[in-house]
Tab-separated table of C-alpha atoms in Angstrom:
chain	number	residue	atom	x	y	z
A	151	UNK	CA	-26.559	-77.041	-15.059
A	152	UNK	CA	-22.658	-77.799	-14.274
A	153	UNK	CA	-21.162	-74.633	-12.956
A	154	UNK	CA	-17.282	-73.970	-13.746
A	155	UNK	CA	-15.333	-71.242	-12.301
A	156	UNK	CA	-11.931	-70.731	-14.113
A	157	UNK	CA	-9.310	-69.047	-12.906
A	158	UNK	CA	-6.378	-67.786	-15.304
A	159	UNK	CA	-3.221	-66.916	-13.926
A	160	UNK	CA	-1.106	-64.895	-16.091
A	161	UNK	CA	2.400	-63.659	-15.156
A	162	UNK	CA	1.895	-62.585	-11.288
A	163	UNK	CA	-1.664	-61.255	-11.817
A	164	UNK	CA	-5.060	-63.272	-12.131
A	165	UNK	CA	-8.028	-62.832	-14.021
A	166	UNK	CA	-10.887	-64.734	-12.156
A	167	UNK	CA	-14.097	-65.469	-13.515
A	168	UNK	CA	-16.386	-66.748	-10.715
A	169	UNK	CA	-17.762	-65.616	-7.772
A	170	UNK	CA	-16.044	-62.273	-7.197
A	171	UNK	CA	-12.971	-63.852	-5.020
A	172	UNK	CA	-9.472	-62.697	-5.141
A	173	UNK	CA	-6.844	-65.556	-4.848
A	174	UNK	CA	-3.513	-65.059	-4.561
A	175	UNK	CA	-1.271	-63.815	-7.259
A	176	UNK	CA	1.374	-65.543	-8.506
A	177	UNK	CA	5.539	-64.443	-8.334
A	178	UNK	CA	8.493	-65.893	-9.018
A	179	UNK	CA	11.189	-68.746	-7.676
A	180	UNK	CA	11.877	-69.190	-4.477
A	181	UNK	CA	10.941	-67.378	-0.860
A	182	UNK	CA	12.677	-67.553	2.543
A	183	UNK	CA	9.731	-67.705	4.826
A	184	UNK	CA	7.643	-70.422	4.793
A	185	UNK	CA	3.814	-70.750	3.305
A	186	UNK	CA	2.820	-72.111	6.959
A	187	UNK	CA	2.246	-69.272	9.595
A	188	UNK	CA	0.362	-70.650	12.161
A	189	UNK	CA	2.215	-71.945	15.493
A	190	UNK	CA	3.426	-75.832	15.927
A	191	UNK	CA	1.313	-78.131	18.334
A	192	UNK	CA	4.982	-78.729	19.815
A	193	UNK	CA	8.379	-77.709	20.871
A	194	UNK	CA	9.732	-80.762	18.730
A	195	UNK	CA	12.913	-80.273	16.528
A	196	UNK	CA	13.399	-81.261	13.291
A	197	UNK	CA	15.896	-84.040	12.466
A	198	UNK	CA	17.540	-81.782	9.360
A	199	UNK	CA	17.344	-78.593	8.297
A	200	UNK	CA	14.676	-78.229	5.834
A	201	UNK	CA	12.648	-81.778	7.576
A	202	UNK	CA	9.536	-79.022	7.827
A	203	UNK	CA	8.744	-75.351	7.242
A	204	UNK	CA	10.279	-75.039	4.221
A	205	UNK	CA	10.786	-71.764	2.234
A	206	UNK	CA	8.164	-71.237	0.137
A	207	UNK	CA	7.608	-70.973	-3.524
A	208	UNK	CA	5.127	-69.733	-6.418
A	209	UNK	CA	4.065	-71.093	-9.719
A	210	UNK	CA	5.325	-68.416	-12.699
A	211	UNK	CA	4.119	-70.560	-15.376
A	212	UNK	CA	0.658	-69.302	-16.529
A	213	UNK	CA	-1.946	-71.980	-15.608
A	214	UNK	CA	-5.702	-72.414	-15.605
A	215	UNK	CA	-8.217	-74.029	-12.916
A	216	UNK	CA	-11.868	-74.943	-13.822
A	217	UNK	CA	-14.238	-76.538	-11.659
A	218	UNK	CA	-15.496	-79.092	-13.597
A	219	UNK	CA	-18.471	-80.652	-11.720
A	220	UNK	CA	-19.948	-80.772	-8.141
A	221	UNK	CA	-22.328	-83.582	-8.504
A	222	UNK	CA	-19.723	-86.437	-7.384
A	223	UNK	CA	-20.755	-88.273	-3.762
A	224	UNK	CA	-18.150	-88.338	-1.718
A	225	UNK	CA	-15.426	-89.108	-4.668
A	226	UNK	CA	-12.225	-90.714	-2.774
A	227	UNK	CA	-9.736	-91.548	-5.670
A	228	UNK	CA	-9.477	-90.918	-9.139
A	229	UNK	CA	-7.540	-92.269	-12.035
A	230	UNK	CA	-7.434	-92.107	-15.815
A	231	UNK	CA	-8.572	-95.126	-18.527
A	232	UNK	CA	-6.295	-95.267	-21.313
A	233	UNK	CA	-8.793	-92.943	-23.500
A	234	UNK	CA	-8.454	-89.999	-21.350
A	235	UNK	CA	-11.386	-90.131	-19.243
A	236	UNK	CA	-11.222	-90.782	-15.873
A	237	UNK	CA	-12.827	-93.428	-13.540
A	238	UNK	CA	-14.035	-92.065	-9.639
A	239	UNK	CA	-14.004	-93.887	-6.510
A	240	UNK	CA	-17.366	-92.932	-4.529
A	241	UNK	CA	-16.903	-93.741	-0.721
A	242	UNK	CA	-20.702	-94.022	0.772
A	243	UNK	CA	-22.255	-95.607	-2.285
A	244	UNK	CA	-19.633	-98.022	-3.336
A	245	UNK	CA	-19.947	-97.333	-6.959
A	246	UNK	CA	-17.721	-96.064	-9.792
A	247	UNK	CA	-18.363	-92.646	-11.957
A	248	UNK	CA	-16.543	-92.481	-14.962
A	249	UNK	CA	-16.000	-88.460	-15.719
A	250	UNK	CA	-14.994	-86.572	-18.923
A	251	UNK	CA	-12.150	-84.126	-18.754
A	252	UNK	CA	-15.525	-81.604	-19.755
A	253	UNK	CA	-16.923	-82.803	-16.669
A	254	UNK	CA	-19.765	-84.951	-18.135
A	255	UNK	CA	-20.537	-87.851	-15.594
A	256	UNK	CA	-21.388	-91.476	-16.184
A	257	UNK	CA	-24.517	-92.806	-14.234
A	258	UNK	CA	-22.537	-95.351	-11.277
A	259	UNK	CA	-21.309	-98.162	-11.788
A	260	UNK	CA	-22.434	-100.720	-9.763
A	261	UNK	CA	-21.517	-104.997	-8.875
A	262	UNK	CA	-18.654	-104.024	-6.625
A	263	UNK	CA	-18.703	-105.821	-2.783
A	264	UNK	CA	-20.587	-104.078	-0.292
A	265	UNK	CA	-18.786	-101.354	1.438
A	266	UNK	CA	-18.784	-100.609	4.988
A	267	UNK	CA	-19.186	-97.129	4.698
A	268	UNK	CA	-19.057	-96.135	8.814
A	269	UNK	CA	-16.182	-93.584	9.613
A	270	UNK	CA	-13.268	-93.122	7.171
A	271	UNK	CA	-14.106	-96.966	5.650
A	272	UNK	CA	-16.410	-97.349	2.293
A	273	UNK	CA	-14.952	-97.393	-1.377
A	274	UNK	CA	-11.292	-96.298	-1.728
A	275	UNK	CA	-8.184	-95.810	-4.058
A	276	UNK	CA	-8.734	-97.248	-7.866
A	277	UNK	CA	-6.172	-98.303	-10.172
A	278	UNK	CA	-6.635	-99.622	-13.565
A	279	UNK	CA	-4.586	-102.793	-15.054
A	280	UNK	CA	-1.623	-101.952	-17.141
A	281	UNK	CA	-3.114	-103.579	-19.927
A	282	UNK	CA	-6.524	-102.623	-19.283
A	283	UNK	CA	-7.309	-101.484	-22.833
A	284	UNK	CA	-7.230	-105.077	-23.737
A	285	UNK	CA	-8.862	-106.813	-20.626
A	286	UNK	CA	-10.567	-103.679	-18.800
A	287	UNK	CA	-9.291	-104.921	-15.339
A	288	UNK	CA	-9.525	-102.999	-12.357
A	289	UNK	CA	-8.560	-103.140	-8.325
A	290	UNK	CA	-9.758	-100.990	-5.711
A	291	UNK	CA	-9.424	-100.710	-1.663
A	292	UNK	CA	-11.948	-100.781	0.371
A	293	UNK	CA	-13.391	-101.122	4.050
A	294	UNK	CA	-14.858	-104.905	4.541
A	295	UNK	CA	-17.292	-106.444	7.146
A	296	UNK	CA	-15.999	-109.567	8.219
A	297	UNK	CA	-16.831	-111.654	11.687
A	298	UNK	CA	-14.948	-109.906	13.928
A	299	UNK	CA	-15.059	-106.273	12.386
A	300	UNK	CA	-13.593	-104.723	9.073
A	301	UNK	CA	-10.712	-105.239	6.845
A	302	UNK	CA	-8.630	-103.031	4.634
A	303	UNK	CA	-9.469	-105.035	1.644
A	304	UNK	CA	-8.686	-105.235	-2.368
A	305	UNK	CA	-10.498	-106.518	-4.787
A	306	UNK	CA	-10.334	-106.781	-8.715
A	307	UNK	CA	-12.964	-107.098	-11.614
A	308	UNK	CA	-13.908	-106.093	-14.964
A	309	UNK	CA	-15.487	-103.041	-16.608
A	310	UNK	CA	-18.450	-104.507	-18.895
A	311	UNK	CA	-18.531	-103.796	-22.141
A	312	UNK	CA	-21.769	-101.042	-21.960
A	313	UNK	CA	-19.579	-99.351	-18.553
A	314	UNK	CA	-22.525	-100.431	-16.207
A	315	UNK	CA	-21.030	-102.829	-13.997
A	316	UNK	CA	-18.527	-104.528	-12.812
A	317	UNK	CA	-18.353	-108.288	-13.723
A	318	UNK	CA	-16.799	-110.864	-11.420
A	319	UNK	CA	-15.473	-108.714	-8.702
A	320	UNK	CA	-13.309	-110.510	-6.473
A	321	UNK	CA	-11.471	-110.293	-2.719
A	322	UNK	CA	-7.792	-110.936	-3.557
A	323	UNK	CA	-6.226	-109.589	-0.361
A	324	UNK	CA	-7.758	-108.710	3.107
A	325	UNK	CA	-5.241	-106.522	5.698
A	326	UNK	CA	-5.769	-109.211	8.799
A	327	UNK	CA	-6.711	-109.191	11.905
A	328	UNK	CA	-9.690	-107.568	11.443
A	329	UNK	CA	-10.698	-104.708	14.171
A	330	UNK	CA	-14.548	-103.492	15.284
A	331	UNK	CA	-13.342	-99.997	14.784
A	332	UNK	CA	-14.160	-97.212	11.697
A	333	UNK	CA	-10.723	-95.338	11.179
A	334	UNK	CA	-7.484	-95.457	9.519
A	335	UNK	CA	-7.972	-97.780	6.649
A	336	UNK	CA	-5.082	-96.248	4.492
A	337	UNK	CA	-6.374	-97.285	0.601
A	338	UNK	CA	-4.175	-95.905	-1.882
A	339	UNK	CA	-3.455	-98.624	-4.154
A	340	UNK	CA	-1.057	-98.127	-7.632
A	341	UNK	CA	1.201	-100.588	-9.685
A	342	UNK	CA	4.736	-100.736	-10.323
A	343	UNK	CA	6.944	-101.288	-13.076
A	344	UNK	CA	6.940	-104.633	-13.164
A	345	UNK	CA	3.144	-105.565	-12.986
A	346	UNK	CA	2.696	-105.583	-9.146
A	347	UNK	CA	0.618	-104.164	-6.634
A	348	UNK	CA	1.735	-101.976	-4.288
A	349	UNK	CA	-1.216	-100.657	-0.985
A	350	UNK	CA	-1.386	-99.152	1.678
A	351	UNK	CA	-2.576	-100.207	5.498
A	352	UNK	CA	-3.876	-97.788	8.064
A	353	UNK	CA	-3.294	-99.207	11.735
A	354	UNK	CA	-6.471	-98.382	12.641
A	355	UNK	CA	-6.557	-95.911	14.787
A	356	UNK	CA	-7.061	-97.589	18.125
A	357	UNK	CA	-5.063	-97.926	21.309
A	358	UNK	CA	-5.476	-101.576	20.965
A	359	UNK	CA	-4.061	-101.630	17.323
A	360	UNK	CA	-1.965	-98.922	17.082
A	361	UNK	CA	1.307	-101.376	18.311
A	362	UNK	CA	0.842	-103.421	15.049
A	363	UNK	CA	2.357	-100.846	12.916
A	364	UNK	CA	5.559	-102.306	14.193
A	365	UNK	CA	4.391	-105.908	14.172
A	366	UNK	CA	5.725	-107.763	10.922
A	367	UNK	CA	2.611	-110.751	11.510
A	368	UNK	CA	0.011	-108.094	11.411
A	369	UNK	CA	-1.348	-106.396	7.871
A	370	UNK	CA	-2.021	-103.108	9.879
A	371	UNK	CA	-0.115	-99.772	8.968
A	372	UNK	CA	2.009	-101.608	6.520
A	373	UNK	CA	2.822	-100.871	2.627
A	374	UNK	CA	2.206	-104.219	1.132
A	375	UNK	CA	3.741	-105.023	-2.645
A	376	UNK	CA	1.297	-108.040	-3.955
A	377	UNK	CA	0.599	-109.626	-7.393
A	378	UNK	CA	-2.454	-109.023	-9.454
A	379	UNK	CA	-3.933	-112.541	-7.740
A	380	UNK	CA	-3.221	-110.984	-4.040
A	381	UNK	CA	-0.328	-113.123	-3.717
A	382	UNK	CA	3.199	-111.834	-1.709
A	383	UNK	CA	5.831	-110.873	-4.420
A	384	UNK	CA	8.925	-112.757	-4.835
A	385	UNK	CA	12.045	-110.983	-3.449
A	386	UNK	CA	9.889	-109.058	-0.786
A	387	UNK	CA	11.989	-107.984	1.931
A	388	UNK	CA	10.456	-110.511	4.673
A	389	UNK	CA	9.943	-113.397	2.580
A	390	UNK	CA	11.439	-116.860	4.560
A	391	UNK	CA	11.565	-114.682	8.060
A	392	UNK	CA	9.332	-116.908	10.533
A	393	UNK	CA	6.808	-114.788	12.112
A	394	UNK	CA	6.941	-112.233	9.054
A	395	UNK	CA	3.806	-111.460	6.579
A	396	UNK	CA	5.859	-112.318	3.282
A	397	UNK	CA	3.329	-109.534	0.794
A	398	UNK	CA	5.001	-106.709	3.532
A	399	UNK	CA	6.775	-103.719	2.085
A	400	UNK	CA	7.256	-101.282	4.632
A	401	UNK	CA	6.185	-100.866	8.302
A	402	UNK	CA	5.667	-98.890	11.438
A	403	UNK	CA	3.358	-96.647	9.183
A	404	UNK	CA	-0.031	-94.786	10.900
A	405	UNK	CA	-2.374	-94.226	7.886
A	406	UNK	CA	-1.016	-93.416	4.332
A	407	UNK	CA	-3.631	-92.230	2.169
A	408	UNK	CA	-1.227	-91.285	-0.250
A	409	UNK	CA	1.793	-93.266	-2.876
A	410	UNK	CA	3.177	-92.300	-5.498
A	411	UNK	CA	6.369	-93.159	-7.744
A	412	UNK	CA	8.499	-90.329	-8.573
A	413	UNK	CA	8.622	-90.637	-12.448
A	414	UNK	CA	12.429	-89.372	-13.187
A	415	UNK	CA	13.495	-92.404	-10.598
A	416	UNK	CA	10.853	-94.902	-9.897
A	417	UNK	CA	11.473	-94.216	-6.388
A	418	UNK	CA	8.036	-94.490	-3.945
A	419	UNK	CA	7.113	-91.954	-1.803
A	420	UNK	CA	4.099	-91.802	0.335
A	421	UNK	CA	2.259	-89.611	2.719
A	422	UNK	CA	0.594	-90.271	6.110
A	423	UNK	CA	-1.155	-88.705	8.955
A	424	UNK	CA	-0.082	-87.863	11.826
A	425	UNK	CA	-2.214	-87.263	15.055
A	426	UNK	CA	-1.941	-83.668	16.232
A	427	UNK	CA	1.145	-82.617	14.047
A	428	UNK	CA	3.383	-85.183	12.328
A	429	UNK	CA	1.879	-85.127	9.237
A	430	UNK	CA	4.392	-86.728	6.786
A	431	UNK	CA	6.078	-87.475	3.405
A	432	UNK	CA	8.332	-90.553	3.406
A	433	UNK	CA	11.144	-92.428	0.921
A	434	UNK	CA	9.456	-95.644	1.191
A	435	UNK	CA	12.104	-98.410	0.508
A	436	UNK	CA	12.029	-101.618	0.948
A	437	UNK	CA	12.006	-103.377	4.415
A	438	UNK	CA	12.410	-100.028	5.662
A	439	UNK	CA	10.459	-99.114	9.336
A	440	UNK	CA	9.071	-95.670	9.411
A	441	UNK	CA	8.863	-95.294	13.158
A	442	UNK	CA	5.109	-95.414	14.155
A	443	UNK	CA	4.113	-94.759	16.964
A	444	UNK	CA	7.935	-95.445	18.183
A	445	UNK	CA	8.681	-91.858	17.365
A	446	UNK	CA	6.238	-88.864	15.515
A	447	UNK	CA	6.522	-85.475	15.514
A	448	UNK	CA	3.031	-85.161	16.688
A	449	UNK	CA	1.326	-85.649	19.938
A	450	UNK	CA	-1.846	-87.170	21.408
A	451	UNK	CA	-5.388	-85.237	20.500
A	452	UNK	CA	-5.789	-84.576	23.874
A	453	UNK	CA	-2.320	-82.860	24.323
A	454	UNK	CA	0.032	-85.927	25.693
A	455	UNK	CA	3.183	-87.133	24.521
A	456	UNK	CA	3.063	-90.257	22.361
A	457	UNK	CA	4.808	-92.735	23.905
A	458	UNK	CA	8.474	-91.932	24.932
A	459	UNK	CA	7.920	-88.700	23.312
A	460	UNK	CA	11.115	-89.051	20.661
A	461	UNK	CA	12.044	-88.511	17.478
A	462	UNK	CA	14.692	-90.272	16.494
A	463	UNK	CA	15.780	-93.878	16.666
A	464	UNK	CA	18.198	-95.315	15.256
A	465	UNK	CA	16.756	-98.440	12.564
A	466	UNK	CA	13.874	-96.125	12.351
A	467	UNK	CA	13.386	-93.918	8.963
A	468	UNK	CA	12.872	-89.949	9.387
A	469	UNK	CA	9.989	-88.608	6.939
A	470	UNK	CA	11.510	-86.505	3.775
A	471	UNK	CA	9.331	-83.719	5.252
A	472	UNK	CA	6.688	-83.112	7.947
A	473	UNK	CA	3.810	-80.541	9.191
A	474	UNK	CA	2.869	-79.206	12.387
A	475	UNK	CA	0.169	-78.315	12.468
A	476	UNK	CA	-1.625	-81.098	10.544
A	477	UNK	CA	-2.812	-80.418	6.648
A	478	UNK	CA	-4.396	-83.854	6.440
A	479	UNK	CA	-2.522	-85.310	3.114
A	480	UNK	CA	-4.928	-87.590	1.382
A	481	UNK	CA	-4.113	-88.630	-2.502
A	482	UNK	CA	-1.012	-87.479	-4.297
A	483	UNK	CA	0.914	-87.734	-7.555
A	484	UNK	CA	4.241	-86.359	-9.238
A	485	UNK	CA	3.694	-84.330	-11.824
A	486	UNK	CA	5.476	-85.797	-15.451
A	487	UNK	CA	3.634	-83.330	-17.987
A	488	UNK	CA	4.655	-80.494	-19.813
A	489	UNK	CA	1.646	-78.252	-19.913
A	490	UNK	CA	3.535	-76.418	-16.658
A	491	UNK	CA	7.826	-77.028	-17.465
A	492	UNK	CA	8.446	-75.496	-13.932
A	493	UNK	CA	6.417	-78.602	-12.209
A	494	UNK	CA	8.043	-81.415	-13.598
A	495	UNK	CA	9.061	-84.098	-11.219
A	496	UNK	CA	7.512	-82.051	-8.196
A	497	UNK	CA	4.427	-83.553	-5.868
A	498	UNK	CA	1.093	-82.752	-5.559
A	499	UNK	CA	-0.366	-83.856	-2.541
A	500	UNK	CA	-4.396	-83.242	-1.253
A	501	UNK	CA	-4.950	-81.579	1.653
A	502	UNK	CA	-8.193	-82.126	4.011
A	503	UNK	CA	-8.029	-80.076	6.756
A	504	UNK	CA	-5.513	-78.113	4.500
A	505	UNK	CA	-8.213	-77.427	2.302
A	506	UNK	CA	-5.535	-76.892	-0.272
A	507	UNK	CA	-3.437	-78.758	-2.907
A	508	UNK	CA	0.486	-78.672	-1.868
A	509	UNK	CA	2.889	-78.546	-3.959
A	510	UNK	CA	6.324	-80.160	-3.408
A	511	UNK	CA	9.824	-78.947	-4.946
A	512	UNK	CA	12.066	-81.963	-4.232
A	513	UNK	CA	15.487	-82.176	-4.982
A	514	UNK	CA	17.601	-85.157	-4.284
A	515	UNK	CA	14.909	-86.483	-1.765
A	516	UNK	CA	14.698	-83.544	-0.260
A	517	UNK	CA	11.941	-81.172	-0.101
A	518	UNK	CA	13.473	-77.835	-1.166
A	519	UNK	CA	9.953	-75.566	-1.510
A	520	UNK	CA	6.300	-75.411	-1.029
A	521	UNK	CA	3.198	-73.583	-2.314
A	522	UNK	CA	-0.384	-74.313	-1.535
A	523	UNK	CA	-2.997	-74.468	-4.217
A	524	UNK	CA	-6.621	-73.537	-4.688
A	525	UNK	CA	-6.969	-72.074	-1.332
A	526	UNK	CA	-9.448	-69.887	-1.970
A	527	UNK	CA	-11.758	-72.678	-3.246
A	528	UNK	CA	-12.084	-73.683	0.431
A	529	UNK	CA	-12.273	-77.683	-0.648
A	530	UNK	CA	-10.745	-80.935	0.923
A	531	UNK	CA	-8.946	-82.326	-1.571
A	532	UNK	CA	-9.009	-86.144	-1.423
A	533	UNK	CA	-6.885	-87.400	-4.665
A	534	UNK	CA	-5.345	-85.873	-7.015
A	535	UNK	CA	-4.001	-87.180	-10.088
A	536	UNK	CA	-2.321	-86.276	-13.816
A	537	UNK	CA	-4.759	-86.929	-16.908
A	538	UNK	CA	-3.560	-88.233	-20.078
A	539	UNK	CA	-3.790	-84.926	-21.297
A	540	UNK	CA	-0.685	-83.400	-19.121
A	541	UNK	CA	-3.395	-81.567	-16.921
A	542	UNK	CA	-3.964	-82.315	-13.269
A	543	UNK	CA	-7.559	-83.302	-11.940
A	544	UNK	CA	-8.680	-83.303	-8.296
A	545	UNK	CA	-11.835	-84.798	-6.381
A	546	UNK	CA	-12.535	-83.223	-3.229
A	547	UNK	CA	-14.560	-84.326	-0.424
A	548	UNK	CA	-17.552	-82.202	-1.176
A	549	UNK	CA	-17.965	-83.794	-4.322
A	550	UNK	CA	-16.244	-81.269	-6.802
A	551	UNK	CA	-13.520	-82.188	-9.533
A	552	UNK	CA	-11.345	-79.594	-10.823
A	553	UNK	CA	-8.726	-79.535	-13.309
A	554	UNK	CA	-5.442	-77.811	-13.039
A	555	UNK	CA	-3.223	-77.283	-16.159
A	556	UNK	CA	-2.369	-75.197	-19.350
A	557	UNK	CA	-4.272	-72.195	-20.505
């Protein structure tokens, strides 16, 4: 039997449902301390005021949470199909699930490659074709055996008829060279306005890779923008430069796991890890270099510097907005609805090690206030996204989707 908790917040108080817990009442408008206490992995100074530790802020708006299911494997991204429903990314099995907004799960869909599943790799972001309703087209990341290793990889095929399978799946863009290592695969994959493609690179973790974030002939920690056939766009910004990858976007990027366009502008904004600290939100324009592992705001696992140990360089973009210590952004989305007016145009963002959703008030590019979500649910949130419906819905790691909207 599906369990749901809801959780009904109601002018500054709550009235929960489930499990006897005691989350955090809501207030109003802005606060001048920030919503992250604990201490910074470094004595490392922003670049602007407000670049991290914002003030922080709470929702007013009366909203409702329910826990719709926790029988998802390892669910990694999540979109909606034109109808409503919405079609789930599972990482270890390499299948599809196509969920209800009641919660009510498909059996998987299977006839996608095979997966290499080690590490962070297996079955990643989903996005469906703009005109899917008339040729039920979709593309997905994910990790690819290949001599030599794995790839970041994207494929496309089509959702049968019956919602069993997919039929002619096929490789339209691998992330070369490949590397015999199980990390940092980035994944998120969306479209754009115009009808193209745009994904996201990790740089694979590794000593050995981690330079080709700043390497235009490499595919690793790069944004790439690509056609529907895995093709380079016309008018990308290296296109003609000799020893330049003509489908690259954006570079000097670690592992974003998160893109989004910001719906008032079309502008792109993503999110990416950082090691210890340095987690970050980034203006991602075009032919833009975002500084990795040149400069970070974070530092080495072990404790040492990274690199030169800067911040700043000039030709190099500073994030919007950073964390120290880490929250682990994974999937993210702007919210466009009008189930909760006081949202519009901010960012949702998944946290992992967060175990929390964030949101982000930005203004002008800049983020002006945070709050962090469903705390007390104790979940990583991998993706989140907005249903046709106005709500939001979330997957987390443990295999539990929750929506977030209107009473």
């Amino acid at each position: 039997m599906k369990t749901t908790a809801v959780f009904l917040l109601v002018l500054g108080s709550i009235a929960f449902t489930s499990c006897g817990q005691t989350p955090a009442t809501t207030a109003s408008d802005k606060a001048s301390t920030s919503v992250e206490t604990n201490a910074p992995n470094s004595d490392y100074k922003p670049a602007f005021a407000g670049q991290t530790r914002i003030g922080g802020v709470k929702t007013k708006t009366p909203y409702e949470v329910k826990k719709l299911s926790e029988s998802l494997s390892s669910p990694w991204g999540i979109t909606s199909l034109p109808d409503g429903r919405l079609i789930i990314t599972e990482k270890g099995n390499g299948t599809l699930r196509i969920a209800k907004t009641t919660g009510e799960l498909s059996s998987p869909i299977t006839g996608l490659p095979a997966v290499n599943s080690s590490g962070q790799g297996g079955l990643l972001g989903i996005t469906t074709d703009p005109d899917f309703a008339q040729n039920r087209m979709l593309y997905w990341v994910f990790a690819e055996s290949v001599d030599g290793g794995t790839h970041t990889s994207v494929a496309k095929g089509k959702l049968s008829a019956d919602e069993s399978k997919i039929e002619n799946a096929t490789v339209i863009y691998r992330a070369t060279p490949a590397h015999k290592g199980s990390l940092h695969y980035g994944g998120r994959i969306l479209f754009d306005k115009s009808g193209n493609l745009f994904v996201s690179t990790g740089e694979r973790s590794d000593m050995v890779t981690r330079p080709q974030a700043q390497q235009l002939n490499s595919g690793l920690g790069k944004i790439v923008r690509i056609t529907k056939d895995g093709k380079a766009v016309a008018g990308n910004p290296f296109a003609g430069q000799a020893d330049a990858r003509p489908e690259l976007y954006s570079y000097g990027h670690r592992n974003v796991q998160g893109l989004a366009f910001q719906p008032a502008t079309g502008e792109l904004f993503s999110n990416e890890f950082g090691p210890r600290g340095g987690d970050e939100i980034n203006h991602v324009r075009a032919g833009k270099n975002y500084g990795w592992p040149t400069i970070t705001y974070g530092i080495e696992y072990g404790g040492k510097k990274i690199g030169d140990a800067i911040q700043q360089k000039e030709g190099m973009e500073q994030p919007v907005y950073y964390w120290d210590p880490v929250v682990s952004p994974s999937g993210m989305t702007f919210y466009s609805g009008n189930q909760i007016p006081e949202w519009k145009n901010n960012l949702f963002v998944g946290c992992l090690s967060g175990m929390h959703i964030a949101r982000l008030v930005i203004e002008n590019n800049k983020v002006v206030g945070e709050e962090r979500l469903l705390k007390e649910e104790n979940q990583r949130f991998r993706d989140v996204t907005q249903g046709k419906d106005g709500a939001l819905y979330a997957v987390t790691d443990q295999g539990r989707l929750y929506r977030i909207g209107g009473k």
